[in-house]
Coordinates of C-alpha atoms and ligand atoms in Angstrom, one line a residue:
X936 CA 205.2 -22.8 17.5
X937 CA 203.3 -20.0 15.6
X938 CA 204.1 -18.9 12.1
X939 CA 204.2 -15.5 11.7
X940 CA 205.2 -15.6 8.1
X941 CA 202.5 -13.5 5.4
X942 CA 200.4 -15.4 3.9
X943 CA 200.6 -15.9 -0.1
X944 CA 197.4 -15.5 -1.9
X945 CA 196.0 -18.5 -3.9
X946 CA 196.6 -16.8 -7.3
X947 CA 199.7 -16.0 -6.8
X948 CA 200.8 -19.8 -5.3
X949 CA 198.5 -20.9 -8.7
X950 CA 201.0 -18.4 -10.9
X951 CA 203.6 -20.3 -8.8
X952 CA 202.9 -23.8 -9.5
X953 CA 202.2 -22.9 -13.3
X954 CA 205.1 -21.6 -13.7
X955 CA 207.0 -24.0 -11.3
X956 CA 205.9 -27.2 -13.9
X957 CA 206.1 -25.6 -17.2
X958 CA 210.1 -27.1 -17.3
X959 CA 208.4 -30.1 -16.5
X960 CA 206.1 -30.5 -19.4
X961 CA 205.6 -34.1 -21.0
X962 CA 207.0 -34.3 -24.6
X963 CA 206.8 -37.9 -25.0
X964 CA 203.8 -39.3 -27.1
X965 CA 202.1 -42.2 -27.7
X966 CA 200.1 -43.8 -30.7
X967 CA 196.8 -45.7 -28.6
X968 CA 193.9 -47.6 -29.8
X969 CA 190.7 -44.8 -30.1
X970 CA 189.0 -48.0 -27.7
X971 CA 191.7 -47.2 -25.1
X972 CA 192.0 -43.6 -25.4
X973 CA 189.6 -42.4 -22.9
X974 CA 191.0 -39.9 -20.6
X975 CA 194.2 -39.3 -22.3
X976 CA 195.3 -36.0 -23.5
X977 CA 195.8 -35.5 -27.1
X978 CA 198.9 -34.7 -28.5
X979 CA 197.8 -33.4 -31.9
X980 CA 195.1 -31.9 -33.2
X981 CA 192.8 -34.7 -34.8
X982 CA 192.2 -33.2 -38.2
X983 CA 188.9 -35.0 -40.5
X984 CA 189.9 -36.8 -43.8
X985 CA 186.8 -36.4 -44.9
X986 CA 183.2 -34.5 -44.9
X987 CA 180.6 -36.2 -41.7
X988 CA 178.0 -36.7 -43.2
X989 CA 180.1 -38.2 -46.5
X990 CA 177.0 -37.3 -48.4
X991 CA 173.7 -36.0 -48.2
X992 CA 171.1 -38.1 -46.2
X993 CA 167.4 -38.5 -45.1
X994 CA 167.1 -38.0 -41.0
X995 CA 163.3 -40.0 -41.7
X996 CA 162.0 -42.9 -43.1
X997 CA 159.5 -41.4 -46.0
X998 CA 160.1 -41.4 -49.2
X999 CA 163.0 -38.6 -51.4
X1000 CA 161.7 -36.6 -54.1
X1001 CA 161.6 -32.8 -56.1
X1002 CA 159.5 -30.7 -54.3
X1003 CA 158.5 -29.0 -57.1
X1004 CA 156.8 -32.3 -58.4
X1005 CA 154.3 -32.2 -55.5
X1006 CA 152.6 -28.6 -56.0
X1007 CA 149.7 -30.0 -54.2
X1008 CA 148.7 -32.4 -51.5
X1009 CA 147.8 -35.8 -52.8
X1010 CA 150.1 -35.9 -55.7
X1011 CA 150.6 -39.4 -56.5
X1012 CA 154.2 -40.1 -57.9
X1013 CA 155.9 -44.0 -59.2
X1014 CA 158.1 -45.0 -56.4
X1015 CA 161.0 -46.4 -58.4
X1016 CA 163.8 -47.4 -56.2
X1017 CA 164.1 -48.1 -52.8
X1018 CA 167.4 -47.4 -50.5
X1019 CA 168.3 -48.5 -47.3
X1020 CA 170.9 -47.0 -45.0
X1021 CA 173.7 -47.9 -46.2
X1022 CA 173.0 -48.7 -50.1
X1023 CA 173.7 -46.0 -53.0
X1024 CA 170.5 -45.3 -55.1
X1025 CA 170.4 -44.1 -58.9
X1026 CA 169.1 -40.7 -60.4
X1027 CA 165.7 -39.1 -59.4
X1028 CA 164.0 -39.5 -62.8
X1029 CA 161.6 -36.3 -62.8
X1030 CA 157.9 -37.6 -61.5
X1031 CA 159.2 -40.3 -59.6
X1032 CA 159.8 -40.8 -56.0
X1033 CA 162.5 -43.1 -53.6
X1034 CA 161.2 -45.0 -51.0
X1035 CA 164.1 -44.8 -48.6
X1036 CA 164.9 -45.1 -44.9
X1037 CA 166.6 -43.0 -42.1
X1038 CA 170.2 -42.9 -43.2
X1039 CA 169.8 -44.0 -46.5
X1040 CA 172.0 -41.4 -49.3
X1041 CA 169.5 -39.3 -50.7
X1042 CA 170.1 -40.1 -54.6
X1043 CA 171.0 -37.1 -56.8
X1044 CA 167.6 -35.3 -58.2
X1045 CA 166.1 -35.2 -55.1
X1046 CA 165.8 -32.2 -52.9
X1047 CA 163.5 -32.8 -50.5
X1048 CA 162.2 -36.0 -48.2
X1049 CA 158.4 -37.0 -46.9
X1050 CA 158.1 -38.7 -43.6
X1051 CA 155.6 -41.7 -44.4
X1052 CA 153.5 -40.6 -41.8
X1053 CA 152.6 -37.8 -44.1
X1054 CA 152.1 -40.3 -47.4
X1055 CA 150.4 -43.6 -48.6
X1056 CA 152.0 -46.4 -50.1
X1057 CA 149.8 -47.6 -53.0
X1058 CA 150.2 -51.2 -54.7
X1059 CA 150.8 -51.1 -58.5
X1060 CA 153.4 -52.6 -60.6
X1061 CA 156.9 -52.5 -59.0
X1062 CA 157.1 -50.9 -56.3
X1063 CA 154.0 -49.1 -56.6
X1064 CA 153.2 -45.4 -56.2
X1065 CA 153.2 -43.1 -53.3
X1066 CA 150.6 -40.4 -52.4
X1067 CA 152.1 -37.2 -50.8
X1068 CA 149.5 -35.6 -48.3
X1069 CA 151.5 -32.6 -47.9
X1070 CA 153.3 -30.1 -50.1
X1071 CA 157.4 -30.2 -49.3
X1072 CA 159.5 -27.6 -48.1
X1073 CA 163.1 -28.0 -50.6
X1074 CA 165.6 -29.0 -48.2
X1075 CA 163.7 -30.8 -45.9
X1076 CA 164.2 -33.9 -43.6
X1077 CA 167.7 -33.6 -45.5
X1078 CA 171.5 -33.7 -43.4
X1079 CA 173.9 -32.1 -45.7
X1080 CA 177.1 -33.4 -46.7
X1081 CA 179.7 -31.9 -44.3
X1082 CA 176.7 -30.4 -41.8
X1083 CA 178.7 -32.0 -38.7
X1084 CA 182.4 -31.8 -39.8
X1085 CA 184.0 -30.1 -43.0
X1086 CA 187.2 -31.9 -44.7
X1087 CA 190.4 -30.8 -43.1
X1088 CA 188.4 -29.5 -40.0
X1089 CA 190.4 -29.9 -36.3
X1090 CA 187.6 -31.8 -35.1
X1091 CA 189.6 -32.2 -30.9
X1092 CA 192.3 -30.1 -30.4
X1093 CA 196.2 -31.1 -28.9
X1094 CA 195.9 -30.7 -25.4
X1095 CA 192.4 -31.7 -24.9
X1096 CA 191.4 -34.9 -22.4
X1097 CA 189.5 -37.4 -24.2
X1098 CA 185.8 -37.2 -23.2
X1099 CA 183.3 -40.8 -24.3
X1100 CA 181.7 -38.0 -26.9
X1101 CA 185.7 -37.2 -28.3
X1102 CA 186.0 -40.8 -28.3
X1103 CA 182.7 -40.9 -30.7
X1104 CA 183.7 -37.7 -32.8
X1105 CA 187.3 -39.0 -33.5
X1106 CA 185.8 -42.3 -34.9
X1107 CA 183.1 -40.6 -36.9
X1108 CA 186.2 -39.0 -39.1
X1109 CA 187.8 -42.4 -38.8
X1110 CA 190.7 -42.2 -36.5
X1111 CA 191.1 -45.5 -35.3
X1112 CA 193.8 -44.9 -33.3
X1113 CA 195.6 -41.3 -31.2
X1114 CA 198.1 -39.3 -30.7
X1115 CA 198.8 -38.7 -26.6
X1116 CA 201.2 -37.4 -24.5
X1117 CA 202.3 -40.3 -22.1
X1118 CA 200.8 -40.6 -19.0
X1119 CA 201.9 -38.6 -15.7
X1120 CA 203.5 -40.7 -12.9
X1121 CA 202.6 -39.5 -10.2
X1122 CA 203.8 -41.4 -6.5
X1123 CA 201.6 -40.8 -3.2
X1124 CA 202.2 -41.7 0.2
X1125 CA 200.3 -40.8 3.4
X1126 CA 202.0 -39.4 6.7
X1127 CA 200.8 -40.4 10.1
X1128 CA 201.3 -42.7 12.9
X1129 CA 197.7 -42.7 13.7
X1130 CA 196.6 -44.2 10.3
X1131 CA 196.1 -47.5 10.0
X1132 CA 194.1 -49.5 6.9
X1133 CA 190.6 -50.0 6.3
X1134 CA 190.3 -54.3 7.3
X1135 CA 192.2 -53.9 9.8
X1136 CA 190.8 -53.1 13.8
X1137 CA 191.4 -49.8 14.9
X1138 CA 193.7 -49.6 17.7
X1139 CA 193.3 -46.9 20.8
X1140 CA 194.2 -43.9 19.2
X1141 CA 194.4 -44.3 15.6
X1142 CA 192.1 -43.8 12.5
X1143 CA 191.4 -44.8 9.1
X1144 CA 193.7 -43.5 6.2
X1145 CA 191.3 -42.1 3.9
X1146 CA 193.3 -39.6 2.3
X1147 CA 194.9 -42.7 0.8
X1148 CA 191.7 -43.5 -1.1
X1149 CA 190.8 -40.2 -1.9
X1150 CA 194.1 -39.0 -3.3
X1151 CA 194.5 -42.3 -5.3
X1152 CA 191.3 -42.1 -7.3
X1153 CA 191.8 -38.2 -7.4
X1154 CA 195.3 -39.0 -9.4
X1155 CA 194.0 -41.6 -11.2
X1156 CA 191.0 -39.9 -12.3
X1157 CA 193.3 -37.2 -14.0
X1158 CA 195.4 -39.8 -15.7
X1159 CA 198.2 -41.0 -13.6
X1160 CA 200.0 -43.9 -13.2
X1161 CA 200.0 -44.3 -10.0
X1162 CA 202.8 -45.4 -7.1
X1163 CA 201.4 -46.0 -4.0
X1164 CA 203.5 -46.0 -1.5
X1165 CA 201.3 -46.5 1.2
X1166 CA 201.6 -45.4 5.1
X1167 CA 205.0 -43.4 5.7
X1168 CA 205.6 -43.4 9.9
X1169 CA 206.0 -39.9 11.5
X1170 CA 210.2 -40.0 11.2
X1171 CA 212.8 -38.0 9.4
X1172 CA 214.3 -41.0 7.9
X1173 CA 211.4 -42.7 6.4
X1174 CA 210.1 -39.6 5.1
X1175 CA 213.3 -39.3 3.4
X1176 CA 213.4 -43.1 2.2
X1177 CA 210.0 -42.2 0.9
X1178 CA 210.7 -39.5 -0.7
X1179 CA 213.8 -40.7 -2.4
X1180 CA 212.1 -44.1 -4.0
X1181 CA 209.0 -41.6 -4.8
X1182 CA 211.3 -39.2 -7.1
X1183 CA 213.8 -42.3 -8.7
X1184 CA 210.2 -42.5 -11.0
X1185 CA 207.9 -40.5 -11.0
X1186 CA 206.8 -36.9 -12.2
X1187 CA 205.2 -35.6 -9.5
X1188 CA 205.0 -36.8 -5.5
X1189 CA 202.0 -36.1 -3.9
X1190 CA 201.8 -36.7 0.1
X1191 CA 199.1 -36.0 2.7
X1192 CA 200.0 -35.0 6.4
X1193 CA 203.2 -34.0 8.1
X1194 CA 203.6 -30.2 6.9
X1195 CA 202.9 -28.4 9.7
X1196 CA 205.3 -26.6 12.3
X1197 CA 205.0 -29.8 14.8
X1198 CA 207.9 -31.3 16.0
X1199 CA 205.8 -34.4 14.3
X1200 CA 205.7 -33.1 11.3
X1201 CA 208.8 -34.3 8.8
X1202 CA 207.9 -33.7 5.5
X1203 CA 209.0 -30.2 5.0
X1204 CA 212.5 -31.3 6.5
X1205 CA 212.8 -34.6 4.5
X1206 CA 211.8 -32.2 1.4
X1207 CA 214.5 -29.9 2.7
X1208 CA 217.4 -32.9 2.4
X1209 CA 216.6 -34.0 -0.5
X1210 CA 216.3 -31.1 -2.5
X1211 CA 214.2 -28.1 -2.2
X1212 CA 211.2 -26.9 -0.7
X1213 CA 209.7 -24.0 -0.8
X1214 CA 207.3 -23.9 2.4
X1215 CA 204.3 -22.1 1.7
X1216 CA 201.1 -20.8 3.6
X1217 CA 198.5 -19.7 1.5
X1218 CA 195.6 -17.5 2.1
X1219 CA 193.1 -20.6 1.6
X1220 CA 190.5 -21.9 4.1
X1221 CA 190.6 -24.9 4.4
X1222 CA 194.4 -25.8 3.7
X1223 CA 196.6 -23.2 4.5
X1224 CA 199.9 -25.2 5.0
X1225 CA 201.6 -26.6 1.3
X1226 CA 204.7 -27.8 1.3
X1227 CA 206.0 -27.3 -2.6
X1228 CA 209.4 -28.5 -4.0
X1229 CA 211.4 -30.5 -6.2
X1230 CA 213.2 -33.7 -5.0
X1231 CA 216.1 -34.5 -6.3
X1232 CA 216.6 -38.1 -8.4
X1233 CA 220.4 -40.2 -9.5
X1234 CA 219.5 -39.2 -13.2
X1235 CA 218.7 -36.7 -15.1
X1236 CA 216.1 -33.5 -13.4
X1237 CA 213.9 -33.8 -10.5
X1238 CA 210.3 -35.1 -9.1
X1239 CA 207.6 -32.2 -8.0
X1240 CA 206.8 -32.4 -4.7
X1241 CA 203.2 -31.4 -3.6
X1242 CA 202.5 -32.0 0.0
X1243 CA 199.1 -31.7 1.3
X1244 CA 197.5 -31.2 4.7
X1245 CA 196.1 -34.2 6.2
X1246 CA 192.7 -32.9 7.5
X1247 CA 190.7 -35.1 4.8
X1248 CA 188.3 -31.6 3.4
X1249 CA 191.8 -29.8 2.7
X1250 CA 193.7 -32.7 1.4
X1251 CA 190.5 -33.2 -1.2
X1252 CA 190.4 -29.4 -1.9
X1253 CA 194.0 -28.8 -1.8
X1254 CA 194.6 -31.5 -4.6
X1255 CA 191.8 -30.3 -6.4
X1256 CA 193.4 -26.7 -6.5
X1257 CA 197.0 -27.3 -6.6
X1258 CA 197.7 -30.8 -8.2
X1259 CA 194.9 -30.1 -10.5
X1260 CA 196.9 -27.4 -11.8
X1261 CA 200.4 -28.9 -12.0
X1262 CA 199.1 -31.8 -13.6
X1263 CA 197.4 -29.7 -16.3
X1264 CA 199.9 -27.5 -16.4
X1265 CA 202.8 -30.8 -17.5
X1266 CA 200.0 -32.2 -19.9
X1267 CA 199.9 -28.5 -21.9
X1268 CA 196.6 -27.9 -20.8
X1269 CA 195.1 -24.4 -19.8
X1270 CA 195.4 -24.5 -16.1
X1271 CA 193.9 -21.2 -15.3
X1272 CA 192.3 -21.0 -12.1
X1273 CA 188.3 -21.3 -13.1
X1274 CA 185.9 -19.1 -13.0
X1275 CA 183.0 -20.8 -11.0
X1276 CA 179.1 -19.7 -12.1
X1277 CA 177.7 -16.7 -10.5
X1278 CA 174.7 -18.0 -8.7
X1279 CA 172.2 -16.9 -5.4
X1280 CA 172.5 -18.0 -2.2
X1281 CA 170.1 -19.6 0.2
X1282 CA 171.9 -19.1 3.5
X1283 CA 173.0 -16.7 5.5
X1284 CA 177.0 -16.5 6.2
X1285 CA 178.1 -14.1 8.7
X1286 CA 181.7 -16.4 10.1
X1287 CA 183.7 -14.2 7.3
X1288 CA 187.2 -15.4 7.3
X1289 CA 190.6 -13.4 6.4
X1290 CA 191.6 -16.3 3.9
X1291 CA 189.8 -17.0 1.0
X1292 CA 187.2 -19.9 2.0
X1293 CA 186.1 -22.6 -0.1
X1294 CA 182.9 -23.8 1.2
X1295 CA 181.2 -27.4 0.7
X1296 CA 178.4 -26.5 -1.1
X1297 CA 175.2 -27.8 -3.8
X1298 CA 172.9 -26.6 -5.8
X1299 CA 168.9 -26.9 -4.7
X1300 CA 166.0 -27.7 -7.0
X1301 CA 165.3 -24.1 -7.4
X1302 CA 169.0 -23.0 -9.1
X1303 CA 170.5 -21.8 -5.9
X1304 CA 173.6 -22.5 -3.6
X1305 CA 172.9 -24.5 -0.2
X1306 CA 175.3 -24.8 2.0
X1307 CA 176.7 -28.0 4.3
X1308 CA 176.7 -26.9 7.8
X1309 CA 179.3 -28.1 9.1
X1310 CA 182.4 -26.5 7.1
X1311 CA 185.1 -28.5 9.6
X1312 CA 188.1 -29.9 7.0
X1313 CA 187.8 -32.9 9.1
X1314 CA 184.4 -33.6 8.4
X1315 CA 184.6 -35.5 4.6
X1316 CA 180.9 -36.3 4.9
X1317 CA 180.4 -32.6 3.9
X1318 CA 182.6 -33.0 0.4
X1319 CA 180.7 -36.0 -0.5
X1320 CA 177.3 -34.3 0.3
X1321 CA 178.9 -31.2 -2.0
X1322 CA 178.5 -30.7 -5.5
X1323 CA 180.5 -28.1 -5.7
X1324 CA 182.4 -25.1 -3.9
X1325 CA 181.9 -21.4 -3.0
X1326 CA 184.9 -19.8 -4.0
X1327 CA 184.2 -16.8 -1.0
X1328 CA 186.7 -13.8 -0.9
X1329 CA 188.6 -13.0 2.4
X1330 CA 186.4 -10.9 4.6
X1331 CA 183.2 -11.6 2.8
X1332 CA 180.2 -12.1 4.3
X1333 CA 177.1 -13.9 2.9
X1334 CA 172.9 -12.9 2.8
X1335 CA 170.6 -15.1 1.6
X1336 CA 170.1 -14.0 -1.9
X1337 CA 173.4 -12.6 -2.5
X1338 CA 175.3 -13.7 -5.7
X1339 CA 178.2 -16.3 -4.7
X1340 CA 180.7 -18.2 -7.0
X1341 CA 180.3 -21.9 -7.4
X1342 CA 182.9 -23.9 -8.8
X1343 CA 181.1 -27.5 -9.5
X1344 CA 183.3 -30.6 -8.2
X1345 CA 182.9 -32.7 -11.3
X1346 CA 184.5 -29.7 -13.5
X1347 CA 187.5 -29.8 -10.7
X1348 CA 187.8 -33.1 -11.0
X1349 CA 188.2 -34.0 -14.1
X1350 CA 189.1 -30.5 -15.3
Ligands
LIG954 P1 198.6 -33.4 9.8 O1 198.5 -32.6 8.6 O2 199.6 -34.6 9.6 O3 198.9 -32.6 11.0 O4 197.2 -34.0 10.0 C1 196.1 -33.2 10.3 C2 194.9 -34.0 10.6 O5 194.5 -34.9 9.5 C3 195.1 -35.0 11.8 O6 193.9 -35.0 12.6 C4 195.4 -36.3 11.1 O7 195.0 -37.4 12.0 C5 194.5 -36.2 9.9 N1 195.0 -37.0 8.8 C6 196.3 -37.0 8.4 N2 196.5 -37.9 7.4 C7 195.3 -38.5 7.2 C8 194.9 -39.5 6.4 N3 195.7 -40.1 5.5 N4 193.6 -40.0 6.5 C9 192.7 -39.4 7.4 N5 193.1 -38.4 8.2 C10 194.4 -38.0 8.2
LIG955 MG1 200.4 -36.0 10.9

């Protein structure tokens, strides 16, 4: 059976889905540990209580002084205190110098620090005297007060994902613990009476499920909580079961397989009985068939419905494309389609396609675009030899050297 239906663009199915999960946006938040934050989306804009650094202090070991007291190499000034990080010296008496160490709060007085590679400790009463061996610079080898963060600054904004290095900034203006939205719940099942689980031997006539995998970490990676509902067989009335148990929970269902025009292909009519679907076919290469639609639930509202091709390359690139931007799209983030780096290719592409082709590409030691060569959407060797994807217009063919756009997989990923 051949569908003769036009084709939707990929922008205007992104406007779609956008659009589509703004209702389902996730207003409830929760307070978490800073240690247990990573990956979660703020909810609020973490705001500093305080100036980072709290006060002026030396980035080298040396010794703090007024520049103006050392108008010439080899001025020899009385070291009178000495502060380690962490410890709060006293006045800079005039003539007098600090020993202090990397970290340590440069005491009031001073304006200026000498590495100790460029000075030489000499014995005497006390602590002794320093020799300076070159003239200072005011200023130097000092962090200001407030160089990194200003009081009252919105150090991570609401709506970002929590990096390691967000982690380390929200600490450094004390935050202990976070304001996040919940997680997403998102539920996944596979379709196909050829799949059977890694472990077990293959049977005549099946294969591995490895959308499974790949979807799984692909949800969890963007934050879900995850309901796996394993293999689905090829029926009307499991797909249904399925799809009912998937929605009584969950945000968003995501499935893989089954939405084609085959006679063995239920999802689409499942979707259909238990609430809507609207059956797209979108101008993409690979992963033209999406089944979209909201399934209905006993309470309140409704679960998303995203359902994926099974060829592994489109389920991969189809999540990446449309799921990404649903999920960012309920967590308040920016969900714009990205922009991809311009960069030159180093191959040759004359098979021009009339869908817009996303192509499983990397980058080569000299900056520019190589290309797997075999572009099958079966073949998932190819997306985890890829770094990234050419974003190619419809019709476009390819010349060494010509400019193409890359959109790199770990930005997709965890975009
Ligand atoms: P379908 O979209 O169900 O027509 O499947 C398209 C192709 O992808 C078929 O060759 C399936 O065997 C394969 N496929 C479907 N689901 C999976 C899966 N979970 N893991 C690996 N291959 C799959
Ligand atoms: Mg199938």
């Amino acid at each position: 059976m051949k569908d003769e239906r036009p084709l939707l663009t990929l922008d205007e199915a992104t406007a779609r889905l956008i659009a589509g999960a703004q209702p389902y946006a996730l207003t409830e938040v929760e307070t978490v540990s800073t240690f247990d934050a990573l990956g979660r989306v703020l909810a609020a804009d973490v705001c500093s209580t305080l100036d980072v650094p709290p006060e002026d202090n030396t980035s080298m070991d040396g010794y703090a002084l007024r520049a103006a007291d050392v108008p010439a190499a080899g001025t020899v000034l009385r070291v009178a205190q000495r502060i380690p990080a962490g410890h709060v010296g006293e006045p800079l008496l005039p003539g007098t110098a600090a020993r202090i160490f990397t970290g340590g709060q440069v005491p009031p007085g001073a304006d200026a620090v000498v590495m100790q590679e460029q000075c030489a400790a000499l014995p005497g009463d006390g602590l002794g005297s320093v020799r300076v061996d070159a003239v200072p610079r005011a200023g130097q080898w000092i962090r200001r007060r407030g160089e990194d963060v200003l009081h009252g600054a919105a150090v991570l904004k609401r709506g970002a994902r929590l990096t390691p290095q967000g982690l380390g900034l929200a600490a450094s203006v004390g935050a202990g613990t976070l304001s996040v939205l919940r997680r997403p719940r998102a539920a996944l099942f596979s379709t196909g009476d050829e799949l059977m689980m890694p472990g077990e031997p293959l049977r005549p006539g099946a294969i591995y499920n490895s959308n499974r995998y790949t979807l799984r970490a692909l949800l969890q990676a963007a934050g879900c909580i995850v309901t796996d509902l394993g293999i689905v067989p090829d029926r009307l009335d499991a797909t249904r079961a399925a799809l009912r148990e998937a929605a009584a929970v969950n945000d968003l269902i995501v499935t893989s397989g089954g939405v084609s025009v085959g006679e063995e292909d239920h999802l689409k009519p499942a979707a259909r009985a238990e609430g809507e679907l609207d059956d797209w076919q979108i101008a993409m290469k690979p992963g033209k068939p999406l089944a979209y639609g909201r399934i209905r639930r006993d309470g309140p509202g409704a679960a998303l419905l995203i359902g994926l091709p099974g060829n592994p390359v489109s389920t991969f690139i189809t999540h990446l494309l449309a799921v990404g931007t649903v999920l960012r799209t309920i967590q308040g983030m920016d969900a714009s389609f990205p922009p991809g780096l311009p960069l030159r290719a180093a191959f040759d592409w004359s098979k021009a396609d009339r869908r817009r082709e996303f192509m499983r590409a990397r980058l080569n030691a000299a900056g520019e675009v190589e290309l797997f060569p075999n572009q099958s959407s079966g073949v998932l060797t190819s997306a985890v030899w890829a770094d990234g994807l050419i974003d190619n217009p419809p019709g476009q063919v390819i010349a060494r050297g010509d400019t193409v756009r890359f959109l790199p997989l770990a930005e997709l990923i965890h975009r």
